[in-house]
Coordinates of C-alpha atoms and ligand atoms in Angstrom, one line a residue:
X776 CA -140.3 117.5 -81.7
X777 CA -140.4 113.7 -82.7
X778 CA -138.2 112.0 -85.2
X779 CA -140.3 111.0 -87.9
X780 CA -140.5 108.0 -90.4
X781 CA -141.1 109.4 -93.5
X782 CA -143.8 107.1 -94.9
X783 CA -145.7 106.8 -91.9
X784 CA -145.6 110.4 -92.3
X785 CA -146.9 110.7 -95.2
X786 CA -150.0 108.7 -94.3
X787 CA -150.6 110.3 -91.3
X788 CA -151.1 113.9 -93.6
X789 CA -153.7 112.1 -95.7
X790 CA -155.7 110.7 -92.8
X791 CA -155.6 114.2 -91.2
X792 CA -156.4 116.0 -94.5
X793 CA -159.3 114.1 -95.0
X794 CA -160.6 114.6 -91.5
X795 CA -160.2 118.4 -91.6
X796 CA -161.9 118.3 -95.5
X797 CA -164.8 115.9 -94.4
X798 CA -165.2 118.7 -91.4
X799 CA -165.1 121.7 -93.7
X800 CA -167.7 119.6 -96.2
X801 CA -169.7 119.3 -93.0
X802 CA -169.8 122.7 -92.6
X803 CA -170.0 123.9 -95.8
X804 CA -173.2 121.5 -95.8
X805 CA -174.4 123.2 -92.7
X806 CA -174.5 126.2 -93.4
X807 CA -176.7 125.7 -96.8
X808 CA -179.1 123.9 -94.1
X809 CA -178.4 121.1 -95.9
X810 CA -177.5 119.3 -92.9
X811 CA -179.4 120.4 -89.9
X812 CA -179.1 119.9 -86.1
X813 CA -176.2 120.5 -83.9
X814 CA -172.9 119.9 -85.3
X815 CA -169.7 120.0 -83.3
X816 CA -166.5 120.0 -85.3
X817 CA -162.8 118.7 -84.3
X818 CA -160.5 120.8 -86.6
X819 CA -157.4 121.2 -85.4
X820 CA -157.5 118.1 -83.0
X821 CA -156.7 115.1 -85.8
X822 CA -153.3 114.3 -84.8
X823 CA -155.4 113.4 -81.7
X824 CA -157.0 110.6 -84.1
X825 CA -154.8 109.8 -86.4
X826 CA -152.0 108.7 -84.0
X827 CA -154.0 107.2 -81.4
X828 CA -156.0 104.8 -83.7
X829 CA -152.7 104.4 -85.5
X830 CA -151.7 102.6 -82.2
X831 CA -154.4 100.4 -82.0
X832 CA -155.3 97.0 -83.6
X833 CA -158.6 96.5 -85.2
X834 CA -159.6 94.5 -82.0
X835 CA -160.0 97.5 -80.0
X836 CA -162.8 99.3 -79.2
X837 CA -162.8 103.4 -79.5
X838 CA -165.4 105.5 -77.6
X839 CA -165.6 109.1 -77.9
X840 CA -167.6 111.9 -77.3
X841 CA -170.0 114.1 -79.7
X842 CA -167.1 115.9 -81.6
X843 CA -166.7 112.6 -82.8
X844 CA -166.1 112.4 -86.6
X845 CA -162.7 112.7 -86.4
X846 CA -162.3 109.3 -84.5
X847 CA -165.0 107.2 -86.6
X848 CA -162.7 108.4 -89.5
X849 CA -159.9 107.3 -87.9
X850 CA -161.2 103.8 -87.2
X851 CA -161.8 103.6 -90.8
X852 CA -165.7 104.7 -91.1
X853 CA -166.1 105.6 -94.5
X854 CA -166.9 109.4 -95.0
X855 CA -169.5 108.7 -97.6
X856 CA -171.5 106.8 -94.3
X857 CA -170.2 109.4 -92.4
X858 CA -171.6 112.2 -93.9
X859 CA -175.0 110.5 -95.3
X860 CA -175.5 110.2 -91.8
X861 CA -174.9 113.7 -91.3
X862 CA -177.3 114.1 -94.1
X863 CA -180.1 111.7 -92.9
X864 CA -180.1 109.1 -95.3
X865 CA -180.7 106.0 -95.5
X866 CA -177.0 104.9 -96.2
X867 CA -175.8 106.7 -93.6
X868 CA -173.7 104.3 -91.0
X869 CA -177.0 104.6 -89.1
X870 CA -179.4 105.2 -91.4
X871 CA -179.5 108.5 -90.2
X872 CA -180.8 107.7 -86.8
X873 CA -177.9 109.3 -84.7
X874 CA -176.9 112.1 -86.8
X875 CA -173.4 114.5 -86.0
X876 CA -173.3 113.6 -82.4
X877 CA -174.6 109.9 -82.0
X878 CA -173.6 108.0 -84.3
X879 CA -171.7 103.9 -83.9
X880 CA -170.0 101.9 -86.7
X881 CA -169.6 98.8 -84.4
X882 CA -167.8 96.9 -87.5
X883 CA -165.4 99.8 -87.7
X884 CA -164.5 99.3 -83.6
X885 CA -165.9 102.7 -83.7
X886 CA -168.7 102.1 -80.5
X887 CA -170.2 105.5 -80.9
X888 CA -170.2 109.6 -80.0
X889 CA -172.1 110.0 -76.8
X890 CA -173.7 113.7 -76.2
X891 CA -173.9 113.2 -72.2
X892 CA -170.6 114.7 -71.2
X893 CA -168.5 111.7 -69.5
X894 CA -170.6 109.4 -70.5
X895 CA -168.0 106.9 -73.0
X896 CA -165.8 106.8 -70.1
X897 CA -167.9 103.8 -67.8
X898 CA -169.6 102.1 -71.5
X899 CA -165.6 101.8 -72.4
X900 CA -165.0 100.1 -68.8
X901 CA -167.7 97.8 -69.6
X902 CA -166.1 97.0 -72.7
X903 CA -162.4 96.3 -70.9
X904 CA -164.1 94.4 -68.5
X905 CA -165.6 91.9 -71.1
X906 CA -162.8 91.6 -73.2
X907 CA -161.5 90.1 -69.3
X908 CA -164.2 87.9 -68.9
X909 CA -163.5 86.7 -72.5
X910 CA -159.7 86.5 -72.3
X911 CA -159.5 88.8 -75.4
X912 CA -156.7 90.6 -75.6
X913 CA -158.3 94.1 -76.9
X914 CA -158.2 97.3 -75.0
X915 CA -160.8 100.3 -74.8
X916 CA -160.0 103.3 -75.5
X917 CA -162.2 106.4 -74.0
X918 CA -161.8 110.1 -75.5
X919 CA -163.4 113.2 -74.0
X920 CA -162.9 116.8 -73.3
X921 CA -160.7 119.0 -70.7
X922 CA -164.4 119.7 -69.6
X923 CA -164.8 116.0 -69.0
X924 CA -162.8 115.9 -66.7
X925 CA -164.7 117.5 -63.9
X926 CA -167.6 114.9 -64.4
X927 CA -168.2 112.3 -61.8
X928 CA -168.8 109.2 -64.3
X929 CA -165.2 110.4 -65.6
X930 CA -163.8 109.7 -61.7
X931 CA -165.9 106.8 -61.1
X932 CA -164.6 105.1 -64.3
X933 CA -161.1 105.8 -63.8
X934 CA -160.8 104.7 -60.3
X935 CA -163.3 101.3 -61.3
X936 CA -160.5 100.6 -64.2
X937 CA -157.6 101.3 -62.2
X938 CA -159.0 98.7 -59.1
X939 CA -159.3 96.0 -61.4
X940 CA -156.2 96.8 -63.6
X941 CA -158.9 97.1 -66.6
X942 CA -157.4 97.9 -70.2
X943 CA -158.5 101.0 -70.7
X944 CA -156.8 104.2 -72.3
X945 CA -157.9 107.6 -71.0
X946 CA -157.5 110.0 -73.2
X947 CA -158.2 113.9 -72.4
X948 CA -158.4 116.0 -75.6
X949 CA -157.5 119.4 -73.7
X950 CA -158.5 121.8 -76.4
X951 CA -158.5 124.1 -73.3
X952 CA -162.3 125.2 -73.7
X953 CA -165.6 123.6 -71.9
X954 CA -167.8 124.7 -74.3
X955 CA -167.3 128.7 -73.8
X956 CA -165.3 128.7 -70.8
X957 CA -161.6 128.3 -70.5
X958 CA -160.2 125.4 -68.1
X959 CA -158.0 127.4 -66.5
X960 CA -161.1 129.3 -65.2
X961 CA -162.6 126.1 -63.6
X962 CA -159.9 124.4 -62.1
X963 CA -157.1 124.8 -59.0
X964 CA -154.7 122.7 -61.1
X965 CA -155.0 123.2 -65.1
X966 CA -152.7 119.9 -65.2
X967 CA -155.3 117.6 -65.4
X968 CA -153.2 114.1 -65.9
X969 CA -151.4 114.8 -62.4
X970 CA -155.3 113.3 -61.4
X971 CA -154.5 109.8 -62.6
X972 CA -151.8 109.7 -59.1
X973 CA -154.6 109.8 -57.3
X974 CA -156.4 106.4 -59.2
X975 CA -152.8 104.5 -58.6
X976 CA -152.1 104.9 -62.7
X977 CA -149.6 106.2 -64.7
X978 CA -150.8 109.8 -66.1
X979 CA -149.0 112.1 -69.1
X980 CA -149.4 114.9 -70.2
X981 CA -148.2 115.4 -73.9
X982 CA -148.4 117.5 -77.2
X983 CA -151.8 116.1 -79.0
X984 CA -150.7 117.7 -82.0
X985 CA -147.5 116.2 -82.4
X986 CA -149.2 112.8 -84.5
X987 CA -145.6 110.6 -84.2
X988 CA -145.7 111.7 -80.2
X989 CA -149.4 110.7 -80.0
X990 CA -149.1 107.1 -81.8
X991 CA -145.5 106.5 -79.3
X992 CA -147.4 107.3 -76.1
X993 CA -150.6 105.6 -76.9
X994 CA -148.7 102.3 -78.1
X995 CA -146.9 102.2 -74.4
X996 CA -149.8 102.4 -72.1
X997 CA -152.3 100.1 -74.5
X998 CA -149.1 97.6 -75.0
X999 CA -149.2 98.0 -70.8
X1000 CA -152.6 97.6 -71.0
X1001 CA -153.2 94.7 -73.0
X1002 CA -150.4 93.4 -70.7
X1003 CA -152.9 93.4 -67.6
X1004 CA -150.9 96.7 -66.2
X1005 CA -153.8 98.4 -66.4
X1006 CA -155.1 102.0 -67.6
X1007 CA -153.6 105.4 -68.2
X1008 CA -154.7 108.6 -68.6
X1009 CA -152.9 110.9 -71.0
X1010 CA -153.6 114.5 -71.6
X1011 CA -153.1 115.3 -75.2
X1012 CA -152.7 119.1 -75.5
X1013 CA -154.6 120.8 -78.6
X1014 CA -156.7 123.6 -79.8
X1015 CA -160.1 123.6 -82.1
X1016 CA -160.0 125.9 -84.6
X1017 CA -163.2 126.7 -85.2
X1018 CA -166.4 127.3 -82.3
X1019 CA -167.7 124.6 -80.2
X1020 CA -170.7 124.1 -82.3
X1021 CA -171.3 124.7 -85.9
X1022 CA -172.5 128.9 -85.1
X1023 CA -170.1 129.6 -81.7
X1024 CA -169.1 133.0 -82.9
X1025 CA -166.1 132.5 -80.4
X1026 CA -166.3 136.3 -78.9
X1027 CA -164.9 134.7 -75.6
X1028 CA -161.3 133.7 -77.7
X1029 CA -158.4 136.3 -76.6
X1030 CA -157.4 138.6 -79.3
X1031 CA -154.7 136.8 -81.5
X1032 CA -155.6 133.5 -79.4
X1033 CA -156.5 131.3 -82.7
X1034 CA -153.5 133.1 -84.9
X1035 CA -151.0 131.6 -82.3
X1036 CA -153.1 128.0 -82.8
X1037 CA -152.9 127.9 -86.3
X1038 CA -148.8 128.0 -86.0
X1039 CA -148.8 124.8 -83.8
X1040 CA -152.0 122.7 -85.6
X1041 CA -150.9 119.3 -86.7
X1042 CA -151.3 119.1 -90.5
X1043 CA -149.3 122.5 -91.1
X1044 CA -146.6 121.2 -88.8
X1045 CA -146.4 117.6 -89.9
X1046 CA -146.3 119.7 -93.8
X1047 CA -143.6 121.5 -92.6
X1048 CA -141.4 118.1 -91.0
X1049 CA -141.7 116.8 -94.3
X1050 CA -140.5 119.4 -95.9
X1051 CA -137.3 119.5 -93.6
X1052 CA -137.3 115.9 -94.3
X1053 CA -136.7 117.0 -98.3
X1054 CA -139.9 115.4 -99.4
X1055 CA -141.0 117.6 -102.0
X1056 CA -144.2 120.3 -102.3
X1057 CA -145.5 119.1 -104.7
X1058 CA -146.1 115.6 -103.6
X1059 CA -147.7 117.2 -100.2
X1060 CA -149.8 119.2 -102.2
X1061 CA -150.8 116.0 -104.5
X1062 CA -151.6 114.4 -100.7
X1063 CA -153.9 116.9 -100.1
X1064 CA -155.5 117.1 -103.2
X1065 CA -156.1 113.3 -103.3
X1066 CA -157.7 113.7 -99.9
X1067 CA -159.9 116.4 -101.9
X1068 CA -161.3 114.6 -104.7
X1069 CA -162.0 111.2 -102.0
X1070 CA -164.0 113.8 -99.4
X1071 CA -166.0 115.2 -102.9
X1072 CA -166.5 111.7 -104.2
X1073 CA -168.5 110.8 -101.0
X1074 CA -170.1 113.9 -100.6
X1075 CA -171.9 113.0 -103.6
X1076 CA -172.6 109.7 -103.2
X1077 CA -174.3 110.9 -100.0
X1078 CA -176.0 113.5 -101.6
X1079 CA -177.7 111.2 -104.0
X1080 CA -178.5 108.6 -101.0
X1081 CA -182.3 108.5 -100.0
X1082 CA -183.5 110.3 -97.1
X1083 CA -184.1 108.0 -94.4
X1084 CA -187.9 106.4 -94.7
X1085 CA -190.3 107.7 -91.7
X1086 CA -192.1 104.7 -92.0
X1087 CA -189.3 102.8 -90.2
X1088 CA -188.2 105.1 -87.5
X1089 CA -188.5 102.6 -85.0
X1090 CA -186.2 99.7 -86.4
X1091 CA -182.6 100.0 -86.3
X1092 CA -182.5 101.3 -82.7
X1093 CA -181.5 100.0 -79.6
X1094 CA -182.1 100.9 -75.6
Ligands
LIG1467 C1 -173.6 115.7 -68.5 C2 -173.5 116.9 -69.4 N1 -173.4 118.1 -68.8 C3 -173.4 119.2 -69.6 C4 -173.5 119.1 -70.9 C5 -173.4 120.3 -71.8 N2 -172.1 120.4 -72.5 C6 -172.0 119.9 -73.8 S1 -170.4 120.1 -74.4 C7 -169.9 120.7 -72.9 C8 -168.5 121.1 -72.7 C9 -167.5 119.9 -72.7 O1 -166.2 120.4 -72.8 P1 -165.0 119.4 -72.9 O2 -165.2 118.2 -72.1 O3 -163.8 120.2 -72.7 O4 -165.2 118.9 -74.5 P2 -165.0 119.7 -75.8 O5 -166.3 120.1 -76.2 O6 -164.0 120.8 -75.6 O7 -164.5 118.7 -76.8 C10 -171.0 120.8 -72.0 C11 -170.8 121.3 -70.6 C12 -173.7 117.8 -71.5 N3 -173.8 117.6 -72.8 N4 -173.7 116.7 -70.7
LIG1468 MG1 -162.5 121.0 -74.2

């Protein structure tokens, strides 16, 4: 486990609380049918987030995939946007065009969820290569699934960005499942980062839950990165806690499978380091509890938000 910096610890539990409170909001919301569509949740996965976006600078551009609100929080989307969004109002960081799984905050260097499995991984090339051409010194960063990783635009972009040296970071969230089906079950070799030897760039495979080991690795390859060294891909190792989608009953989980999870997730554990580290319950609690009353105070203000107007479907959008 990683030393930690007591402070820095301390803000990485509030980010991650209010990640895993705007998710349960989400499906608390839901499930009254409040919010409707398909909604795909990240608990368990913030340290994922929180440490990698913790590494960047506002520069950089973050892609991920539809379990996405995770890393929009983390680039410092608001949640009331967030969840009007959800919600499909009008104040929503879309005005409610893109909904759970499709949803950008540009201004946030937050450029979007996709739903196409793979897809962020070639867009965020596109974006290394410009900031190239431009002599900007900002580097992409890519997220997707363990899934993800047997998709040809996820091997086309990795071997394009490690030709050119491109600053991209690749970064495998292995919660272990594609959709219902375990990795293990689809692959030769369930260690996915030993791929990156075959693009000619550094790959790792580390503890995505650990949010101090996340924020350490991620600041290496994008400082390499940004350096013209070129990409990396790192395998962050997690587990979701909940289904794949908002309604996965999760009948396909070994017995005792999610029991096990819960004693490794990242806010319990970074709780319990700071409690090693003498910093009191109390003020943990008080952490959490402020994360509470933030995630409420923009649940409301979405809640009051107007829906979306019909009328003006067709602005706002682009192809
Ligand atoms: C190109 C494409 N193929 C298939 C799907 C259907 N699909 C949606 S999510 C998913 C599983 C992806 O698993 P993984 O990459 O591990 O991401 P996770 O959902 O675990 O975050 C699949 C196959 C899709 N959306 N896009
Ligand atoms: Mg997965």
């Amino acid at each position: 486990m990683t030393s930690i910096d007591t402070g820095q610890a301390l803000a990485d539990l509030a980010a991650m609380h209010r990640i895993r409170l705007l998710e349960e909001k989400i499906t608390e919301l839901r499930k009254q049918q409040t919010i409707q569509g398909s909604v795909h949740l990240c608990v368990g996965q913030e340290a994922i987030y929180v440490g990698a976006r913790g590494a960047l600078t506002g520069e950089d551009r973050v892609f991920s995939t539809y379990r996405g609100h995770g890393w929009a929080m983390a680039c410092g989307v608001p949640a009331e946007g967030i969840l009007a969004e959800l919600l499909g109002r009008e104040t929503g960081v879309c005005r409610g065009r893109g909904g759970s799984a499709m949803f950008s905050a540009a201004d946030h260097g937050f450029y979007g969820e996709n739903s196409i499995v793979g897809a962020g991984a070639p867009i965020a090339c596109g974006a290394a290569l410009s900031a190239r051409v431009k002599k900007e010194p900002r580097v992409a960063l890519t997220a997707f699934g363990d899934g993800a990783m047997n998709q040809g635009a996820i091997h086309e972009a990795m071997n394009f960005a490690a030709y050119l040296d491109l600053p991209v970071l690749f970064i495998c969230e292995n919660n272990t499942y594609a959709e219902l089906t375990p990795i293990a079950d689809t692959v030769r070799d369930a260690e996915l980062h030993k791929r990156a030897a075959a693009y000619g760039m550094p790959g790792e495979r580390i503890d995505g839950n650990d949010v101090t080991a996340v924020r350490e690795c991620v600041a290496h390859h994008a400082r390499r990165a940004r350096e013209g060294h070129g990409p990396a891909l790192i395998e962050m190792m997690t587990q979701r806690l909940v289904g794949h989608y908002y309604g996965d009953m999760q009948s396909y989980r070994p017995k005792g499978e999610l029991t096990e999870a819960k004693q490794r997730e990242p806010i319990a554990r970074l709780r319990g380091q700071l409690l090693a580290e003498g910093v009191a319950a109390f003020e943990l609690d008080a952490v959490e509890n402020d994360a509470r009353t933030h995630i409420e105070a923009a649940a409301a203000a979405a809640l009051a938000a107007p829906l979306a107007n019909a009328e003006t479907v067709k602005e706002h959008l682009h192809a």
